[in-house]
PDB file of C-alpha atoms in Angstrom:
ATOM      1  CA  UNK A 551      72.809 -40.962   9.853  1.00 59.00           C
ATOM      2  CA  UNK A 552      70.960 -43.304   7.512  1.00 71.00           C
ATOM      3  CA  UNK A 553      72.982 -46.011   5.741  1.00 84.00           C
ATOM      4  CA  UNK A 554      72.233 -47.600   2.390  1.00 87.00           C
ATOM      5  CA  UNK A 555      73.068 -50.676   0.380  1.00 92.00           C
ATOM      6  CA  UNK A 556      74.018 -50.112  -3.238  1.00 92.00           C
ATOM      7  CA  UNK A 557      72.906 -53.040  -5.392  1.00 96.00           C
ATOM      8  CA  UNK A 558      74.670 -53.221  -8.785  1.00 97.00           C
ATOM      9  CA  UNK A 559      74.105 -55.668 -11.615  1.00 97.00           C
ATOM     10  CA  UNK A 560      76.259 -55.866 -14.752  1.00 96.00           C
ATOM     11  CA  UNK A 561      74.053 -56.714 -17.724  1.00 96.00           C
ATOM     12  CA  UNK A 562      73.778 -56.686 -21.516  1.00 95.00           C
ATOM     13  CA  UNK A 563      72.288 -53.676 -23.312  1.00 94.00           C
ATOM     14  CA  UNK A 564      69.192 -55.745 -24.136  1.00 95.00           C
ATOM     15  CA  UNK A 565      68.449 -56.389 -20.445  1.00 95.00           C
ATOM     16  CA  UNK A 566      68.893 -52.840 -19.108  1.00 95.00           C
ATOM     17  CA  UNK A 567      65.242 -51.791 -19.246  1.00 95.00           C
ATOM     18  CA  UNK A 568      63.940 -55.007 -17.649  1.00 96.00           C
ATOM     19  CA  UNK A 569      66.495 -54.893 -14.823  1.00 97.00           C
ATOM     20  CA  UNK A 570      65.942 -51.179 -14.173  1.00 95.00           C
ATOM     21  CA  UNK A 571      62.167 -51.752 -13.995  1.00 95.00           C
ATOM     22  CA  UNK A 572      62.717 -54.592 -11.526  1.00 96.00           C
ATOM     23  CA  UNK A 573      64.873 -52.481  -9.202  1.00 96.00           C
ATOM     24  CA  UNK A 574      62.288 -49.693  -9.287  1.00 94.00           C
ATOM     25  CA  UNK A 575      59.408 -52.062  -8.560  1.00 95.00           C
ATOM     26  CA  UNK A 576      61.239 -53.482  -5.539  1.00 95.00           C
ATOM     27  CA  UNK A 577      61.456 -49.972  -4.104  1.00 91.00           C
ATOM     28  CA  UNK A 578      64.698 -48.329  -5.200  1.00 90.00           C
ATOM     29  CA  UNK A 579      65.124 -45.001  -3.420  1.00 79.00           C
ATOM     30  CA  UNK A 580      65.695 -41.950  -5.645  1.00 74.00           C
ATOM     31  CA  UNK A 581      65.482 -43.888  -8.886  1.00 79.00           C
ATOM     32  CA  UNK A 582      67.847 -46.225 -10.721  1.00 90.00           C
ATOM     33  CA  UNK A 583      71.384 -45.417 -11.876  1.00 90.00           C
ATOM     34  CA  UNK A 584      72.497 -46.721 -15.296  1.00 90.00           C
ATOM     35  CA  UNK A 585      76.181 -46.607 -16.263  1.00 89.00           C
ATOM     36  CA  UNK A 586      76.286 -47.228 -20.001  1.00 88.00           C
ATOM     37  CA  UNK A 587      79.870 -47.030 -21.330  1.00 85.00           C
ATOM     38  CA  UNK A 588      78.639 -46.764 -24.912  1.00 82.00           C
ATOM     39  CA  UNK A 589      76.552 -43.697 -24.071  1.00 80.00           C
ATOM     40  CA  UNK A 590      79.409 -42.249 -22.044  1.00 74.00           C
ATOM     41  CA  UNK A 591      81.756 -42.452 -25.029  1.00 75.00           C
ATOM     42  CA  UNK A 592      79.141 -40.802 -27.235  1.00 76.00           C
ATOM     43  CA  UNK A 593      78.714 -37.960 -24.741  1.00 70.00           C
ATOM     44  CA  UNK A 594      82.465 -37.458 -24.446  1.00 68.00           C
ATOM     45  CA  UNK A 595      82.630 -36.890 -28.192  1.00 70.00           C
ATOM     46  CA  UNK A 596      79.992 -34.157 -28.095  1.00 66.00           C
ATOM     47  CA  UNK A 597      80.924 -30.502 -27.679  1.00 51.00           C
ATOM     48  CA  UNK A 598      78.747 -30.078 -24.562  1.00 52.00           C
ATOM     49  CA  UNK A 599      80.278 -32.886 -22.486  1.00 49.00           C
ATOM     50  CA  UNK A 600      81.916 -31.409 -19.384  1.00 50.00           C
ATOM     51  CA  UNK A 601      83.170 -34.475 -17.502  1.00 46.00           C
ATOM     52  CA  UNK A 602      86.370 -34.699 -19.512  1.00 50.00           C
ATOM     53  CA  UNK A 603      88.400 -36.312 -16.698  1.00 57.00           C
ATOM     54  CA  UNK A 604      86.519 -39.610 -17.130  1.00 62.00           C
ATOM     55  CA  UNK A 605      88.568 -41.966 -19.349  1.00 71.00           C
ATOM     56  CA  UNK A 606      87.397 -43.450 -22.633  1.00 74.00           C
ATOM     57  CA  UNK A 607      85.486 -46.672 -21.993  1.00 74.00           C
ATOM     58  CA  UNK A 608      86.952 -49.742 -23.686  1.00 79.00           C
ATOM     59  CA  UNK A 609      84.372 -52.418 -22.822  1.00 80.00           C
ATOM     60  CA  UNK A 610      81.080 -51.071 -24.150  1.00 83.00           C
ATOM     61  CA  UNK A 611      79.149 -54.345 -23.939  1.00 89.00           C
ATOM     62  CA  UNK A 612      78.584 -54.293 -20.166  1.00 93.00           C
ATOM     63  CA  UNK A 613      76.070 -51.874 -18.618  1.00 94.00           C
ATOM     64  CA  UNK A 614      75.907 -51.452 -14.839  1.00 95.00           C
ATOM     65  CA  UNK A 615      72.440 -50.929 -13.363  1.00 96.00           C
ATOM     66  CA  UNK A 616      72.441 -49.811  -9.721  1.00 95.00           C
ATOM     67  CA  UNK A 617      69.903 -48.882  -7.085  1.00 94.00           C
ATOM     68  CA  UNK A 618      69.984 -47.883  -3.414  1.00 91.00           C
ATOM     69  CA  UNK A 619      67.984 -49.402  -0.571  1.00 93.00           C
ATOM     70  CA  UNK A 620      67.915 -48.293   3.084  1.00 90.00           C
ATOM     71  CA  UNK A 621      69.415 -50.815   5.487  1.00 90.00           C
ATOM     72  CA  UNK A 622      66.359 -51.672   7.559  1.00 91.00           C
ATOM     73  CA  UNK A 623      64.257 -54.714   8.479  1.00 93.00           C
ATOM     74  CA  UNK A 624      62.780 -54.835   4.958  1.00 94.00           C
ATOM     75  CA  UNK A 625      66.131 -55.025   3.166  1.00 94.00           C
ATOM     76  CA  UNK A 626      66.496 -58.822   3.024  1.00 96.00           C
ATOM     77  CA  UNK A 627      62.987 -59.182   1.649  1.00 96.00           C
ATOM     78  CA  UNK A 628      63.846 -56.718  -1.115  1.00 96.00           C
ATOM     79  CA  UNK A 629      67.114 -58.497  -1.927  1.00 96.00           C
ATOM     80  CA  UNK A 630      65.274 -61.809  -2.197  1.00 97.00           C
ATOM     81  CA  UNK A 631      62.717 -60.193  -4.518  1.00 97.00           C
ATOM     82  CA  UNK A 632      65.514 -58.784  -6.702  1.00 97.00           C
ATOM     83  CA  UNK A 633      67.182 -62.192  -7.064  1.00 97.00           C
ATOM     84  CA  UNK A 634      63.879 -63.878  -7.884  1.00 97.00           C
ATOM     85  CA  UNK A 635      63.119 -61.162 -10.419  1.00 97.00           C
ATOM     86  CA  UNK A 636      66.516 -61.570 -12.074  1.00 97.00           C
ATOM     87  CA  UNK A 637      65.935 -65.293 -12.425  1.00 97.00           C
ATOM     88  CA  UNK A 638      62.550 -64.614 -14.019  1.00 97.00           C
ATOM     89  CA  UNK A 639      64.125 -62.216 -16.530  1.00 97.00           C
ATOM     90  CA  UNK A 640      66.773 -64.816 -17.358  1.00 96.00           C
ATOM     91  CA  UNK A 641      64.093 -67.416 -18.011  1.00 96.00           C
ATOM     92  CA  UNK A 642      62.432 -64.995 -20.410  1.00 95.00           C
ATOM     93  CA  UNK A 643      65.368 -63.571 -22.396  1.00 94.00           C
ATOM     94  CA  UNK A 644      68.266 -65.914 -21.649  1.00 95.00           C
ATOM     95  CA  UNK A 645      71.605 -65.257 -19.947  1.00 95.00           C
ATOM     96  CA  UNK A 646      72.214 -61.522 -19.532  1.00 96.00           C
ATOM     97  CA  UNK A 647      74.317 -61.090 -16.379  1.00 96.00           C
ATOM     98  CA  UNK A 648      78.079 -60.588 -16.190  1.00 95.00           C
ATOM     99  CA  UNK A 649      79.182 -61.965 -12.825  1.00 94.00           C
ATOM    100  CA  UNK A 650      77.295 -61.885  -9.509  1.00 95.00           C
ATOM    101  CA  UNK A 651      75.195 -59.066  -8.085  1.00 96.00           C
ATOM    102  CA  UNK A 652      77.467 -56.558  -6.328  1.00 96.00           C
ATOM    103  CA  UNK A 653      76.748 -54.945  -2.965  1.00 96.00           C
ATOM    104  CA  UNK A 654      78.316 -51.877  -1.355  1.00 91.00           C
ATOM    105  CA  UNK A 655      77.425 -50.129   1.874  1.00 88.00           C
ATOM    106  CA  UNK A 656      77.280 -46.359   1.616  1.00 81.00           C
ATOM    107  CA  UNK A 657      76.439 -43.678   4.141  1.00 73.00           C
ATOM    108  CA  UNK A 658      74.290 -40.659   3.378  1.00 65.00           C
ATOM    109  CA  UNK A 659      77.338 -38.470   3.966  1.00 59.00           C
ATOM    110  CA  UNK A 660      79.362 -40.350   1.316  1.00 58.00           C
ATOM    111  CA  UNK A 661      76.470 -40.194  -1.133  1.00 56.00           C
ATOM    112  CA  UNK A 662      76.067 -36.455  -0.669  1.00 58.00           C
ATOM    113  CA  UNK A 663      79.733 -35.796  -1.510  1.00 63.00           C
ATOM    114  CA  UNK A 664      80.581 -38.296  -4.267  1.00 63.00           C
ATOM    115  CA  UNK A 665      79.357 -36.015  -7.068  1.00 60.00           C
ATOM    116  CA  UNK A 666      81.850 -33.264  -6.146  1.00 67.00           C
ATOM    117  CA  UNK A 667      84.722 -34.867  -8.067  1.00 66.00           C
ATOM    118  CA  UNK A 668      82.775 -34.345 -11.307  1.00 63.00           C
ATOM    119  CA  UNK A 669      81.249 -30.891 -10.742  1.00 73.00           C
ATOM    120  CA  UNK A 670      83.274 -27.988 -12.164  1.00 81.00           C
ATOM    121  CA  UNK A 671      82.547 -24.444 -13.332  1.00 88.00           C
ATOM    122  CA  UNK A 672      80.467 -24.656 -16.510  1.00 87.00           C
ATOM    123  CA  UNK A 673      78.972 -22.070 -18.855  1.00 90.00           C
ATOM    124  CA  UNK A 674      75.477 -23.003 -20.001  1.00 87.00           C
ATOM    125  CA  UNK A 675      73.897 -20.989 -22.788  1.00 85.00           C
ATOM    126  CA  UNK A 676      75.042 -17.442 -23.541  1.00 90.00           C
ATOM    127  CA  UNK A 677      74.863 -15.922 -20.056  1.00 92.00           C
ATOM    128  CA  UNK A 678      74.536 -18.457 -17.249  1.00 93.00           C
ATOM    129  CA  UNK A 679      77.672 -19.812 -15.553  1.00 92.00           C
ATOM    130  CA  UNK A 680      77.344 -22.465 -12.844  1.00 90.00           C
ATOM    131  CA  UNK A 681      80.147 -22.917 -10.342  1.00 90.00           C
ATOM    132  CA  UNK A 682      80.644 -24.879  -7.114  1.00 85.00           C
ATOM    133  CA  UNK A 683      81.626 -22.994  -3.961  1.00 81.00           C
ATOM    134  CA  UNK A 684      85.143 -24.447  -3.945  1.00 81.00           C
ATOM    135  CA  UNK A 685      86.052 -22.887  -7.319  1.00 85.00           C
ATOM    136  CA  UNK A 686      86.491 -19.213  -8.229  1.00 89.00           C
ATOM    137  CA  UNK A 687      85.245 -17.512 -11.372  1.00 91.00           C
ATOM    138  CA  UNK A 688      85.121 -13.908 -12.540  1.00 91.00           C
ATOM    139  CA  UNK A 689      82.106 -13.221 -14.801  1.00 92.00           C
ATOM    140  CA  UNK A 690      82.806 -11.846 -18.246  1.00 92.00           C
ATOM    141  CA  UNK A 691      80.533  -9.321 -19.972  1.00 91.00           C
ATOM    142  CA  UNK A 692      76.842 -10.141 -19.358  1.00 91.00           C
ATOM    143  CA  UNK A 693      77.493 -13.488 -17.662  1.00 93.00           C
ATOM    144  CA  UNK A 694      75.416 -14.364 -14.609  1.00 94.00           C
ATOM    145  CA  UNK A 695      77.033 -16.727 -12.066  1.00 94.00           C
ATOM    146  CA  UNK A 696      75.111 -19.274 -10.009  1.00 91.00           C
ATOM    147  CA  UNK A 697      77.106 -20.583  -7.033  1.00 89.00           C
ATOM    148  CA  UNK A 698      75.621 -24.016  -6.501  1.00 83.00           C
ATOM    149  CA  UNK A 699      76.286 -26.965  -4.177  1.00 76.00           C
ATOM    150  CA  UNK A 700      73.402 -29.292  -5.048  1.00 64.00           C
ATOM    151  CA  UNK A 701      74.343 -32.256  -2.858  1.00 64.00           C
ATOM    152  CA  UNK A 702      71.801 -35.043  -3.327  1.00 59.00           C
ATOM    153  CA  UNK A 703      69.298 -32.899  -5.250  1.00 64.00           C
ATOM    154  CA  UNK A 704      69.202 -33.148  -9.047  1.00 67.00           C
ATOM    155  CA  UNK A 705      70.430 -30.294 -11.204  1.00 72.00           C
ATOM    156  CA  UNK A 706      74.030 -29.161 -11.725  1.00 73.00           C
ATOM    157  CA  UNK A 707      73.674 -27.873 -15.285  1.00 73.00           C
ATOM    158  CA  UNK A 708      75.780 -30.596 -16.928  1.00 70.00           C
ATOM    159  CA  UNK A 709      72.779 -32.828 -17.608  1.00 74.00           C
ATOM    160  CA  UNK A 710      71.221 -32.170 -21.016  1.00 77.00           C
ATOM    161  CA  UNK A 711      67.699 -31.627 -19.670  1.00 82.00           C
ATOM    162  CA  UNK A 712      68.923 -28.923 -17.293  1.00 85.00           C
ATOM    163  CA  UNK A 713      71.228 -27.150 -19.733  1.00 86.00           C
ATOM    164  CA  UNK A 714      68.574 -27.045 -22.455  1.00 90.00           C
ATOM    165  CA  UNK A 715      66.037 -25.596 -20.020  1.00 92.00           C
ATOM    166  CA  UNK A 716      68.510 -22.880 -19.025  1.00 93.00           C
ATOM    167  CA  UNK A 717      69.147 -22.015 -22.674  1.00 92.00           C
ATOM    168  CA  UNK A 718      65.393 -21.764 -23.236  1.00 94.00           C
ATOM    169  CA  UNK A 719      64.972 -19.564 -20.145  1.00 95.00           C
ATOM    170  CA  UNK A 720      67.506 -17.136 -21.627  1.00 94.00           C
ATOM    171  CA  UNK A 721      65.161 -16.745 -24.596  1.00 94.00           C
ATOM    172  CA  UNK A 722      61.851 -16.594 -22.698  1.00 95.00           C
ATOM    173  CA  UNK A 723      62.356 -14.742 -19.392  1.00 95.00           C
ATOM    174  CA  UNK A 724      61.249 -11.092 -19.373  1.00 95.00           C
ATOM    175  CA  UNK A 725      60.971  -8.561 -16.518  1.00 94.00           C
ATOM    176  CA  UNK A 726      57.200  -9.200 -16.176  1.00 94.00           C
ATOM    177  CA  UNK A 727      57.576 -12.992 -16.311  1.00 94.00           C
ATOM    178  CA  UNK A 728      56.200 -15.273 -13.563  1.00 96.00           C
ATOM    179  CA  UNK A 729      58.061 -18.596 -13.326  1.00 96.00           C
ATOM    180  CA  UNK A 730      56.869 -21.894 -11.840  1.00 97.00           C
ATOM    181  CA  UNK A 731      59.634 -24.465 -11.283  1.00 95.00           C
ATOM    182  CA  UNK A 732      57.823 -27.698 -10.393  1.00 95.00           C
ATOM    183  CA  UNK A 733      60.257 -30.378  -9.225  1.00 92.00           C
ATOM    184  CA  UNK A 734      62.955 -27.776  -8.613  1.00 91.00           C
ATOM    185  CA  UNK A 735      65.654 -30.188  -7.346  1.00 88.00           C
ATOM    186  CA  UNK A 736      68.737 -28.104  -6.616  1.00 87.00           C
ATOM    187  CA  UNK A 737      66.813 -24.949  -7.556  1.00 91.00           C
ATOM    188  CA  UNK A 738      69.131 -24.215 -10.458  1.00 92.00           C
ATOM    189  CA  UNK A 739      66.392 -23.251 -12.942  1.00 94.00           C
ATOM    190  CA  UNK A 740      64.671 -21.006 -10.409  1.00 95.00           C
ATOM    191  CA  UNK A 741      67.964 -19.240  -9.684  1.00 94.00           C
ATOM    192  CA  UNK A 742      68.692 -18.869 -13.392  1.00 95.00           C
ATOM    193  CA  UNK A 743      65.263 -17.308 -13.913  1.00 96.00           C
ATOM    194  CA  UNK A 744      65.903 -14.889 -11.044  1.00 96.00           C
ATOM    195  CA  UNK A 745      69.276 -13.814 -12.457  1.00 95.00           C
ATOM    196  CA  UNK A 746      67.699 -13.352 -15.873  1.00 95.00           C
ATOM    197  CA  UNK A 747      65.227 -10.882 -14.364  1.00 95.00           C
ATOM    198  CA  UNK A 748      61.942 -12.738 -13.818  1.00 96.00           C
ATOM    199  CA  UNK A 749      59.383 -10.807 -11.765  1.00 96.00           C
ATOM    200  CA  UNK A 750      58.522 -13.713  -9.434  1.00 96.00           C
ATOM    201  CA  UNK A 751      59.459 -17.367  -9.053  1.00 97.00           C
ATOM    202  CA  UNK A 752      57.667 -20.242  -7.340  1.00 96.00           C
ATOM    203  CA  UNK A 753      59.896 -23.313  -6.829  1.00 95.00           C
ATOM    204  CA  UNK A 754      58.493 -26.492  -5.260  1.00 95.00           C
ATOM    205  CA  UNK A 755      59.548 -30.101  -4.721  1.00 93.00           C
ATOM    206  CA  UNK A 756      58.280 -33.166  -2.850  1.00 90.00           C
ATOM    207  CA  UNK A 757      61.843 -34.394  -2.111  1.00 83.00           C
ATOM    208  CA  UNK A 758      62.869 -33.227   1.354  1.00 81.00           C
ATOM    209  CA  UNK A 759      66.557 -33.215   0.314  1.00 76.00           C
ATOM    210  CA  UNK A 760      65.749 -30.724  -2.426  1.00 80.00           C
ATOM    211  CA  UNK A 761      63.686 -28.553  -0.082  1.00 83.00           C
TER     212      UNK A 761
END
């Protein structure tokens, strides 16, 4: 099983974009993760925020930018490039880091299961309900239930881009509708379209985990 190194840097809000770009350029696998406590508090206050078991964030000045790199013979070269890039950013904008760069080893198995603590049954739109396999739910009225265990593929329904697409599908899908889901991730939009009665669905992705 492949193992990874999580590289995390605590930075100011002003430095987030520059640091995220650096981690991507060095070859971050599956994108860059940004933990912004200010944004988290704003989302918690909105009516659509589902992750209510996450506590209110007190220190909103520190943003954590993380990326994952496979532990192979190119890893040290990438770590050196990250450190050099951070120094270059500091020369350009001044001090922006809170403490040293943090490293954590993580296995693919751990990564695939971490999200489960946050994924609960959620109703999106007027009809679609998304639930993980370990929870039970009895549909009410015209509700359509998607049983979904997305693992490492994107798309659980709690992210705004996914939930808004599902709400739009409820308005657009008709029995003679042909749906193309390009970059399907977990397949959640394709499944929603099927439950809403689309005639045919074509779902594709270049990520082998999604496939």
